[in-house]
Short mmCIF file of C-alpha atoms and ligand atoms in Angstrom, two decimals:
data_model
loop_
_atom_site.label_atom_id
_atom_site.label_comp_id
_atom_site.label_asym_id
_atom_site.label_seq_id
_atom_site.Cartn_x
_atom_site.Cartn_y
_atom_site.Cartn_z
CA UNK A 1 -29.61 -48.03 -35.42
CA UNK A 2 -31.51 -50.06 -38.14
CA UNK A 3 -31.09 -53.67 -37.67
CA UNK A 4 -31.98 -56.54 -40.40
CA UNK A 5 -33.36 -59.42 -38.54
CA UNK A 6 -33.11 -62.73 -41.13
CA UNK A 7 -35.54 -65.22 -39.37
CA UNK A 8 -37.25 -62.46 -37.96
CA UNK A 9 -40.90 -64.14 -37.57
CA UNK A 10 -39.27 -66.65 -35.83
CA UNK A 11 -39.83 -67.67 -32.51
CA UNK A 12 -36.68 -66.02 -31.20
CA UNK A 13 -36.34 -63.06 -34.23
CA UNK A 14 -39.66 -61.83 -33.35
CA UNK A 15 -38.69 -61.30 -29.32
CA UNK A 16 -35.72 -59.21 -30.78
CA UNK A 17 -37.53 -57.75 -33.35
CA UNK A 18 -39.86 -55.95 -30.43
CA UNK A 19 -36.77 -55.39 -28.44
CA UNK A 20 -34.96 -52.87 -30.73
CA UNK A 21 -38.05 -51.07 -31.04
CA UNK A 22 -38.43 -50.40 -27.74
CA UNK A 23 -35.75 -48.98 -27.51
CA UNK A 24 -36.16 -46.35 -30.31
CA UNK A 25 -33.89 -48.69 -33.39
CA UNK A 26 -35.64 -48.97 -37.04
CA UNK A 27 -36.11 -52.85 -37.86
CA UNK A 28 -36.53 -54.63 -40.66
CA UNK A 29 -37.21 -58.47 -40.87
CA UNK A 30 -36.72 -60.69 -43.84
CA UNK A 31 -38.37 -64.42 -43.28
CA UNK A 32 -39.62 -66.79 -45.73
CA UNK A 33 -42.14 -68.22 -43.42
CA UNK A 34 -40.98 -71.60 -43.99
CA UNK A 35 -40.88 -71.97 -39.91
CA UNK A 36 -41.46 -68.63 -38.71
CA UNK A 37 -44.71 -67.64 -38.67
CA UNK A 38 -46.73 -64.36 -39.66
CA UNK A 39 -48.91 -63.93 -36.50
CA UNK A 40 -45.65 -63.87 -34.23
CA UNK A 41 -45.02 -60.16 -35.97
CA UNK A 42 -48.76 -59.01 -36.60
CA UNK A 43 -49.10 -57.03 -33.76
CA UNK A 44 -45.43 -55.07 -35.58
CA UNK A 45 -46.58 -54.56 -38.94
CA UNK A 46 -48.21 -50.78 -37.95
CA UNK A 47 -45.26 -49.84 -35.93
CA UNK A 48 -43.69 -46.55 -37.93
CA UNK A 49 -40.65 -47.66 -37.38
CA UNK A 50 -41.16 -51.90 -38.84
CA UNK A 51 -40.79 -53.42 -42.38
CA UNK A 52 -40.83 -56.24 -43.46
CA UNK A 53 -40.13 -58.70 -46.13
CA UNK A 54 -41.39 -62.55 -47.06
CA UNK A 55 -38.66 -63.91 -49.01
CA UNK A 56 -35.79 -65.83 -48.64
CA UNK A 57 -32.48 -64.87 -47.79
CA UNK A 58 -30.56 -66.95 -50.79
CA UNK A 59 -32.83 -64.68 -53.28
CA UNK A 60 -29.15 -61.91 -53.84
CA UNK A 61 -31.49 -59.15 -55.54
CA UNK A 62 -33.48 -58.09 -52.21
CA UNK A 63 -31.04 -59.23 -49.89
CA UNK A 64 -28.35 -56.79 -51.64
CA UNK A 65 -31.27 -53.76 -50.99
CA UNK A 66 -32.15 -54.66 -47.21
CA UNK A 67 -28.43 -54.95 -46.31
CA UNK A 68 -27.30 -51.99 -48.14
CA UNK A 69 -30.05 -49.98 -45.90
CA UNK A 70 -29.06 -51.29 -42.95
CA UNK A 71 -26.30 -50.71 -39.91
CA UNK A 72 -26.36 -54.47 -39.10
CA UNK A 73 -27.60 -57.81 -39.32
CA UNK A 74 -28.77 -60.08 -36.64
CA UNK A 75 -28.86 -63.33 -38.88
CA UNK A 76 -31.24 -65.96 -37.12
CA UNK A 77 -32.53 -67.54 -40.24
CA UNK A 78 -32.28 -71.10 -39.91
CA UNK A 79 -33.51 -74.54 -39.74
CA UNK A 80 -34.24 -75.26 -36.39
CA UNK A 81 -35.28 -78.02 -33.93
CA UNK A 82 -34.60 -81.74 -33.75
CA UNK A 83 -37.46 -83.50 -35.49
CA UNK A 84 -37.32 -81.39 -38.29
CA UNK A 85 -33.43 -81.99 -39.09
CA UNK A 86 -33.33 -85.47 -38.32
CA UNK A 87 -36.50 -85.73 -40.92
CA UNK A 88 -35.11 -83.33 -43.23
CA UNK A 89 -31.51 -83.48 -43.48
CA UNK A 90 -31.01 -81.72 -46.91
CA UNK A 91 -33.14 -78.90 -45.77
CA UNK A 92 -30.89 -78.25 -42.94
CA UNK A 93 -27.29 -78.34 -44.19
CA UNK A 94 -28.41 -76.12 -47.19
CA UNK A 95 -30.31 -73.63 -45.76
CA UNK A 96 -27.97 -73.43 -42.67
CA UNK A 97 -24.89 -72.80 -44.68
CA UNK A 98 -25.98 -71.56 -47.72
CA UNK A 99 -27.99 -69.00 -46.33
CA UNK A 100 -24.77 -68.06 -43.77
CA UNK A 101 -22.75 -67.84 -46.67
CA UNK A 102 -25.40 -65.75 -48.61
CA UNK A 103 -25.96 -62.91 -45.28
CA UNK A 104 -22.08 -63.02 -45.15
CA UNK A 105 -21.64 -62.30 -48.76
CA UNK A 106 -23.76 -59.23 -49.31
CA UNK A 107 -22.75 -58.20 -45.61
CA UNK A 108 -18.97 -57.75 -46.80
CA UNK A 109 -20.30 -55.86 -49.91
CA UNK A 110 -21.25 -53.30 -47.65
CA UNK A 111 -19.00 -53.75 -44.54
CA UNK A 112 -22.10 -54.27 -42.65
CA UNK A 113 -21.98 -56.19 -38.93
CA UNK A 114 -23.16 -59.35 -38.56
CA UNK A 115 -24.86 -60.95 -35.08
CA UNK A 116 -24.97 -64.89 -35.85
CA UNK A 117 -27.11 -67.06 -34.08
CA UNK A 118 -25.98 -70.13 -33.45
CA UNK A 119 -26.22 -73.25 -31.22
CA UNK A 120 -24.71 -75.11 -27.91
CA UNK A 121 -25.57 -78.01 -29.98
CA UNK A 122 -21.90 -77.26 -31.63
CA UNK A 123 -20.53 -78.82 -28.48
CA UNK A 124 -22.01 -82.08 -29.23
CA UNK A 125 -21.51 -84.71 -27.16
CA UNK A 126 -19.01 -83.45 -24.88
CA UNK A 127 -19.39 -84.51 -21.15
CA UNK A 128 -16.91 -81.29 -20.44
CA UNK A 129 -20.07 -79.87 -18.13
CA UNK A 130 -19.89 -76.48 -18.09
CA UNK A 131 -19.20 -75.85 -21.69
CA UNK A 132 -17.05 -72.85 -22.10
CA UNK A 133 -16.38 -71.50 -25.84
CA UNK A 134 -13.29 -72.95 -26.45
CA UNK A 135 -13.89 -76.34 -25.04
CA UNK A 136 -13.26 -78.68 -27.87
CA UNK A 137 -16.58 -80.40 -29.69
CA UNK A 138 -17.29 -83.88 -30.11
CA UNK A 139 -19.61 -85.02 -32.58
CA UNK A 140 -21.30 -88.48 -33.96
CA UNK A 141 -21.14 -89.85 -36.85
CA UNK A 142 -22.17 -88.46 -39.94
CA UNK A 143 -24.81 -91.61 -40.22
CA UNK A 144 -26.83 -89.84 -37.42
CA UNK A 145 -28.47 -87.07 -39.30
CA UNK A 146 -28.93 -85.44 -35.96
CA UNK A 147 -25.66 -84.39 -35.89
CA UNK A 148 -25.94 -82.56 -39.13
CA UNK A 149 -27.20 -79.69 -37.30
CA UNK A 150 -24.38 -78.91 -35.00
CA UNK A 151 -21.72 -79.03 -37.83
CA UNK A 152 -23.57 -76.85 -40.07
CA UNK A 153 -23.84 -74.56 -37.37
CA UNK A 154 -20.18 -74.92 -36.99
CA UNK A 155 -19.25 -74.39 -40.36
CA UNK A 156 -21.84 -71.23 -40.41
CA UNK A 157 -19.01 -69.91 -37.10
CA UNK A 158 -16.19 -70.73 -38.86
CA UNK A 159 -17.50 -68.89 -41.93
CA UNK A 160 -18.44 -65.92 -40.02
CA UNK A 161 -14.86 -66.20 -37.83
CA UNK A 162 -13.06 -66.16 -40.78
CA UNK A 163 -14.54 -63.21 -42.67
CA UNK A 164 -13.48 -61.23 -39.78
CA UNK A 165 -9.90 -62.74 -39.80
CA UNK A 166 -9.20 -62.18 -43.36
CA UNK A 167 -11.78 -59.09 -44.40
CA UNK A 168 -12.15 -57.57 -41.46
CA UNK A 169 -15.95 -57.77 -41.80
CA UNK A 170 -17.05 -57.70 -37.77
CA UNK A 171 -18.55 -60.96 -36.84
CA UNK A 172 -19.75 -61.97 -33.15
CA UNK A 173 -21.19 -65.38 -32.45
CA UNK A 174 -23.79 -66.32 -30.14
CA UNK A 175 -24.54 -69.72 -28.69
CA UNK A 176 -27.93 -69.93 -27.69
CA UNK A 177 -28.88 -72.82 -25.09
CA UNK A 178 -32.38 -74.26 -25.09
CA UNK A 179 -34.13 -71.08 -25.75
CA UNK A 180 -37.77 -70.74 -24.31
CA UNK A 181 -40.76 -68.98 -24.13
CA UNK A 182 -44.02 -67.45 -25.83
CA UNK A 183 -44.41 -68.11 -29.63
CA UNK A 184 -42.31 -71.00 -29.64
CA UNK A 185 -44.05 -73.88 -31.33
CA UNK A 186 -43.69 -77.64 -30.16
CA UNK A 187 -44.28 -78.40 -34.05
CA UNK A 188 -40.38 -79.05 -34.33
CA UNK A 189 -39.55 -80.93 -31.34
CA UNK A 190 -39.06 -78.60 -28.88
CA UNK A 191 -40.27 -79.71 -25.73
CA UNK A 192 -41.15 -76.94 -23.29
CA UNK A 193 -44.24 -75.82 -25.51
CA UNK A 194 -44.54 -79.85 -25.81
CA UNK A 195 -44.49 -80.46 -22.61
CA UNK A 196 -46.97 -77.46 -21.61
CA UNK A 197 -49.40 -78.33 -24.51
CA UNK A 198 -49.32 -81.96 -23.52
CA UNK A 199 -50.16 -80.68 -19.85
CA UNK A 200 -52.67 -78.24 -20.51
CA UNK A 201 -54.90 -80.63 -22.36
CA UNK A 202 -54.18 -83.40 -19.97
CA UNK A 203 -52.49 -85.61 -22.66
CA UNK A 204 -49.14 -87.82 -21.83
CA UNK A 205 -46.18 -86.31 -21.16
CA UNK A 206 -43.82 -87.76 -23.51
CA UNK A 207 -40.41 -88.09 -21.85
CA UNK A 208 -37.71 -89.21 -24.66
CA UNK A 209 -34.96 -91.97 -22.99
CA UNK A 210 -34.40 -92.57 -19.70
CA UNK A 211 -35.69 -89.05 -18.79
CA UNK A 212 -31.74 -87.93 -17.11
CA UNK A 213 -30.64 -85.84 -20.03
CA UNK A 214 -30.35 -82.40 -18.79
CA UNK A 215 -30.82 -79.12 -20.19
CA UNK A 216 -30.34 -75.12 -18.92
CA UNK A 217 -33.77 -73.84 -20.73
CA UNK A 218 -33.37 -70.22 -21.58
CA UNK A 219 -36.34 -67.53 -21.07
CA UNK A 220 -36.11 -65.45 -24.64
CA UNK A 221 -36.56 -62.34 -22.91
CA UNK A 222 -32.66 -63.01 -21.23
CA UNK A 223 -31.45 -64.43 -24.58
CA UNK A 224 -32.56 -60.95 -26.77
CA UNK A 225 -31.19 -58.65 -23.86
CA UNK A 226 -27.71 -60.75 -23.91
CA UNK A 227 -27.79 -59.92 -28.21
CA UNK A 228 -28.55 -56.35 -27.55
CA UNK A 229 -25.70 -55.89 -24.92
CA UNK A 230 -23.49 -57.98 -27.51
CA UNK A 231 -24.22 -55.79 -30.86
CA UNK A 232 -23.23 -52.56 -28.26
CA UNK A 233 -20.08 -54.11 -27.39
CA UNK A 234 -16.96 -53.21 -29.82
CA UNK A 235 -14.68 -55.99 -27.91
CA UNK A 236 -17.25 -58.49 -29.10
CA UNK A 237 -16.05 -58.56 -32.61
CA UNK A 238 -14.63 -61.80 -33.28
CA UNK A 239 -15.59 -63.42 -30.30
CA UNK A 240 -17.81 -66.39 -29.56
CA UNK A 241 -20.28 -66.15 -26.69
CA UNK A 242 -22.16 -68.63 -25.02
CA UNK A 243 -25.96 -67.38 -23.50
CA UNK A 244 -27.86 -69.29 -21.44
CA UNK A 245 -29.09 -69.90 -17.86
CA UNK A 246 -27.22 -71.72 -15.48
CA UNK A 247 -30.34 -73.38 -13.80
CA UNK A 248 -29.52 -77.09 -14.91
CA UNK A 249 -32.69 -79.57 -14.81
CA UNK A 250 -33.35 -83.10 -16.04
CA UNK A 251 -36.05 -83.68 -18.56
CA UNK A 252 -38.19 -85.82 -16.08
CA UNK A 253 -37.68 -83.55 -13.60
CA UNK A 254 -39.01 -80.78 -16.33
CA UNK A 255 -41.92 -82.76 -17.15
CA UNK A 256 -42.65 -82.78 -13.14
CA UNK A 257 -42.18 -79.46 -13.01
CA UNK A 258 -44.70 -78.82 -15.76
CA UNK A 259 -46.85 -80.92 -14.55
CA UNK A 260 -47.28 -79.75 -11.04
CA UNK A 261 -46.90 -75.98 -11.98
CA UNK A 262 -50.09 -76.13 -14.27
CA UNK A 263 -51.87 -78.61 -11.53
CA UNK A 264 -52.12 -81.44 -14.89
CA UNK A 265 -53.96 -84.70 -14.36
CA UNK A 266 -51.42 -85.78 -17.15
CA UNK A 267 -49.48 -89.27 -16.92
CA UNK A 268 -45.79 -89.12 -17.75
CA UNK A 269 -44.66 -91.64 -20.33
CA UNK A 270 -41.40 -92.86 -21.46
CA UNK A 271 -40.50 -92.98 -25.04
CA UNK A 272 -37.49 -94.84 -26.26
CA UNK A 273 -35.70 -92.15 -28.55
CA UNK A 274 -35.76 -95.05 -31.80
CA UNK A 275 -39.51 -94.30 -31.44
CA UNK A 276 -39.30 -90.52 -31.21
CA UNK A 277 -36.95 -89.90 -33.89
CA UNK A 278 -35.29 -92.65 -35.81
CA UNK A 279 -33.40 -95.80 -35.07
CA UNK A 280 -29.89 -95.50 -33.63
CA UNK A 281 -30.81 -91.64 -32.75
CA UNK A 282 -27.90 -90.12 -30.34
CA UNK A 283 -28.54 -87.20 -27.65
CA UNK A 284 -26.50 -85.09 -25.47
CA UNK A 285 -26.45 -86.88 -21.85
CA UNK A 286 -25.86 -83.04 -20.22
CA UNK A 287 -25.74 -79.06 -21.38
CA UNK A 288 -24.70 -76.22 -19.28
CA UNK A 289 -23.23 -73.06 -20.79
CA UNK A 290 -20.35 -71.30 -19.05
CA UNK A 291 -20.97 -67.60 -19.28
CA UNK A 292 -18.35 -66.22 -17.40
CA UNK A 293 -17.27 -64.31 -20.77
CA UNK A 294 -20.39 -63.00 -21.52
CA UNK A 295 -20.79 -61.47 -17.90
CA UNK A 296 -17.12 -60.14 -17.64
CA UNK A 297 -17.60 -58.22 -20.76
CA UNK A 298 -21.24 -57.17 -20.06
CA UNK A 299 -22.56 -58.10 -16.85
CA UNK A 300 -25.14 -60.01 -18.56
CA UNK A 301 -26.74 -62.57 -16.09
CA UNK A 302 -29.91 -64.16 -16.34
CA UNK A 303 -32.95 -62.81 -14.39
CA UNK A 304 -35.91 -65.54 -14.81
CA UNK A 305 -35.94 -68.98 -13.68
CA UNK A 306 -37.32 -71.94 -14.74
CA UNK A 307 -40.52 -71.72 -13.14
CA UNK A 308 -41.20 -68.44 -14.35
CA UNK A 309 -40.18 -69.64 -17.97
CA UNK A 310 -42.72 -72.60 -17.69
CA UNK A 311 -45.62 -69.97 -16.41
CA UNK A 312 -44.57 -67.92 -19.44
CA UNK A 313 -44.88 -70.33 -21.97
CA UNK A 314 -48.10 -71.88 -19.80
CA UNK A 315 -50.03 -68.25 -20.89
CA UNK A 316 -48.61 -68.26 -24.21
CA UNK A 317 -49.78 -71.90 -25.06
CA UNK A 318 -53.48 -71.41 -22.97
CA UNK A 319 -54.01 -68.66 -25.56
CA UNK A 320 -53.39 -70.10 -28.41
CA UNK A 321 -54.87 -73.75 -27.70
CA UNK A 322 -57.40 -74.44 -30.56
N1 UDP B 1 -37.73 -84.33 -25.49
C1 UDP B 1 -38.62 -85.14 -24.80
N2 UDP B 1 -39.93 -85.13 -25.20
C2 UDP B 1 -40.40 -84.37 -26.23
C3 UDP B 1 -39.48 -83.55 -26.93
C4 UDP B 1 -38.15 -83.56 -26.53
O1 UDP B 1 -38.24 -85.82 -23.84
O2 UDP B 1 -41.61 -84.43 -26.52
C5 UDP B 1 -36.31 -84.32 -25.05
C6 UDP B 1 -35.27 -84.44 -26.16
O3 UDP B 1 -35.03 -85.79 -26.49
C7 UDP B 1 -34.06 -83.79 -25.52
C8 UDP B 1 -34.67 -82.68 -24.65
O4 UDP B 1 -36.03 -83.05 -24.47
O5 UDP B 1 -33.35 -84.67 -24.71
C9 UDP B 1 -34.60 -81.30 -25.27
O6 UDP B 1 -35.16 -81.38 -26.57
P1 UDP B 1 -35.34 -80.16 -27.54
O7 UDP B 1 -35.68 -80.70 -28.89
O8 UDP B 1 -36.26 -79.16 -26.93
O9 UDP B 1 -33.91 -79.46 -27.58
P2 UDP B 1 -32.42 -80.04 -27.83
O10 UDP B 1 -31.73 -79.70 -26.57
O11 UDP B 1 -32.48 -81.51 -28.05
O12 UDP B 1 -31.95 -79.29 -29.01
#
């Protein structure tokens, strides 16, 4: 198979990248390196079987050539993580459904499959705990650029939902949940790598709230096997699936965790979220995915837990302190 990977430098498109190589697919990534970053697909650029392109996915011309060479697209390109939508707004809902609409476009050209990435973040604030895919989503106002995110994600599914409804073009759609592991940069918000940075060079902590908002963190490794069982699997087409671990944990509990994994003299702090990201600033109290459909169509479960995703990260991070 040869697979175009849109966001493929990324933290999540470079774990996939190395994936379908391994198991004997030609890959291409296309990334404009706006977040994605060149050393997470260094080690790929000799492979015989890797190529790659800087440039962004709205530029038609090279996005027509790399999609009429390829079998399918896993579309990943994005902009990602909380700080950097709530400070960049604009940024977001363009290149979020723009680009979706751009992939799309040239994908029906050539009747090529696309894999989208998107978010549990489309669930919003639902206290529905576990979310399944058709639970209904509940979002904030559109005054709280946060929730910016989750609708242009949701316009980006119904986009790709209704391509295959009314050209046939086959779509699947997966919901990632708090994705984890090495080469993901705390830069954006995220706040594993945070959290392990802040431990490993015995700095704060910095819990956001109360500390009680929960989260199922998501070892990458489980996420790119879950896409790869997904892109095999004709009944997908059409579907929505959600992907993510079922191990639930509270943020202070994760900073513990961190904390007494990596033996850190570290305080843990509180930080009211006005502070953190901007006044008024709204966040999801708890989010578990339901996978039952994933694992009745695929068996998919997933195999690390949290403490194995926190050493992960820990070796990642210790390597590439400055
Ligand atoms: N968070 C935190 N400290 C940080 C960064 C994030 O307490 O330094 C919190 C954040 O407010 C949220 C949770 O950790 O409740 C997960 O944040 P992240 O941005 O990783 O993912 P989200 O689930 O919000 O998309």
């Amino acid at each position: 198979m040869k697979a175009l990977i849109t966001g493929g430098a990324g933290f999540i498109g470079s774990h996939l990248a190395e994936a379908l190589l391994g198991r004997g697919d030609e890959v291409t990534i296309v990334d404009d390196l706006s977040t994605g970053r060149f050393e997470n697909i260094a080690h790929l650029v000799d492979h015989p079987r890797f190529h790659f392109a800087i440039e962004t996915i709205t530029n038609e011309t090279v996005m027509d050539r790399l999609v009429s060479e390829c079998d399918v697209i896993f579309h990943l390109a994005a902009a990602v993580g909380v700080e950097l939508i709530v400070k960049s707004p604009v940024h977001t809902i363009e290149t979020n459904i723009m680009g979706t609409r751009a992939v799309l476009q040239v994908a029906n050209r050539y009747r090529k499959k696309v894999m989208i990435a998107s978010t549990s973040e489309v669930y919003g604030k639902s206290n529905k705990i576990p979310f399944r895919e058709d639970d209904d989503r509940v979002m904030g106002p559109t005054t709280r650029s946060r929730w910016c995110y989750a609708t242009s994600k949701a316009v980006d599914e119904f986009l790709a939902l209704a391509y295959w409804k009314e050209k046939h073009l086959p779509t699947v759609i997966m919901r990632f949940f708090n994705t984890v592991g090495p080469r993901q940069t705390g830069q954006y918000g995220m706040v594993v790598p945070r959290f392990v940075t802040q431990a490993l060079k015995g700095e704060p902590i910095t819990v956001y709230g109360d500390g009680q908002q929960s989260r199922c963190f998501t070892h990458v490794s489980d996420t790119v096997r879950a896409a790869l069982l997904l892109v095999d699997e004709p009944k997908a087409v059409g579907e929505v699936f959600n992907i993510g671990s079922p191990e639930e944990v509270t943020i202070l509990e994760l900073a513990r965790r961190v904390k007494n994994s990596l033996g850190s003299p570290s305080e843990i702090v509180f930080i009211p979220y006005d502070e953190a990201y901007e006044a008024g600033f709204e966040d999801m109290r708890r989010r578990v995915p339901d996978t039952t459909k994933l694992f009745r169509l695929t068996g998919w479960e997933a195999r690390y837990n949290l403490d194995e995703t926190i050493l992960a990260v820990a070796e990642y991070v210790k390597k590439n302190l400055p």
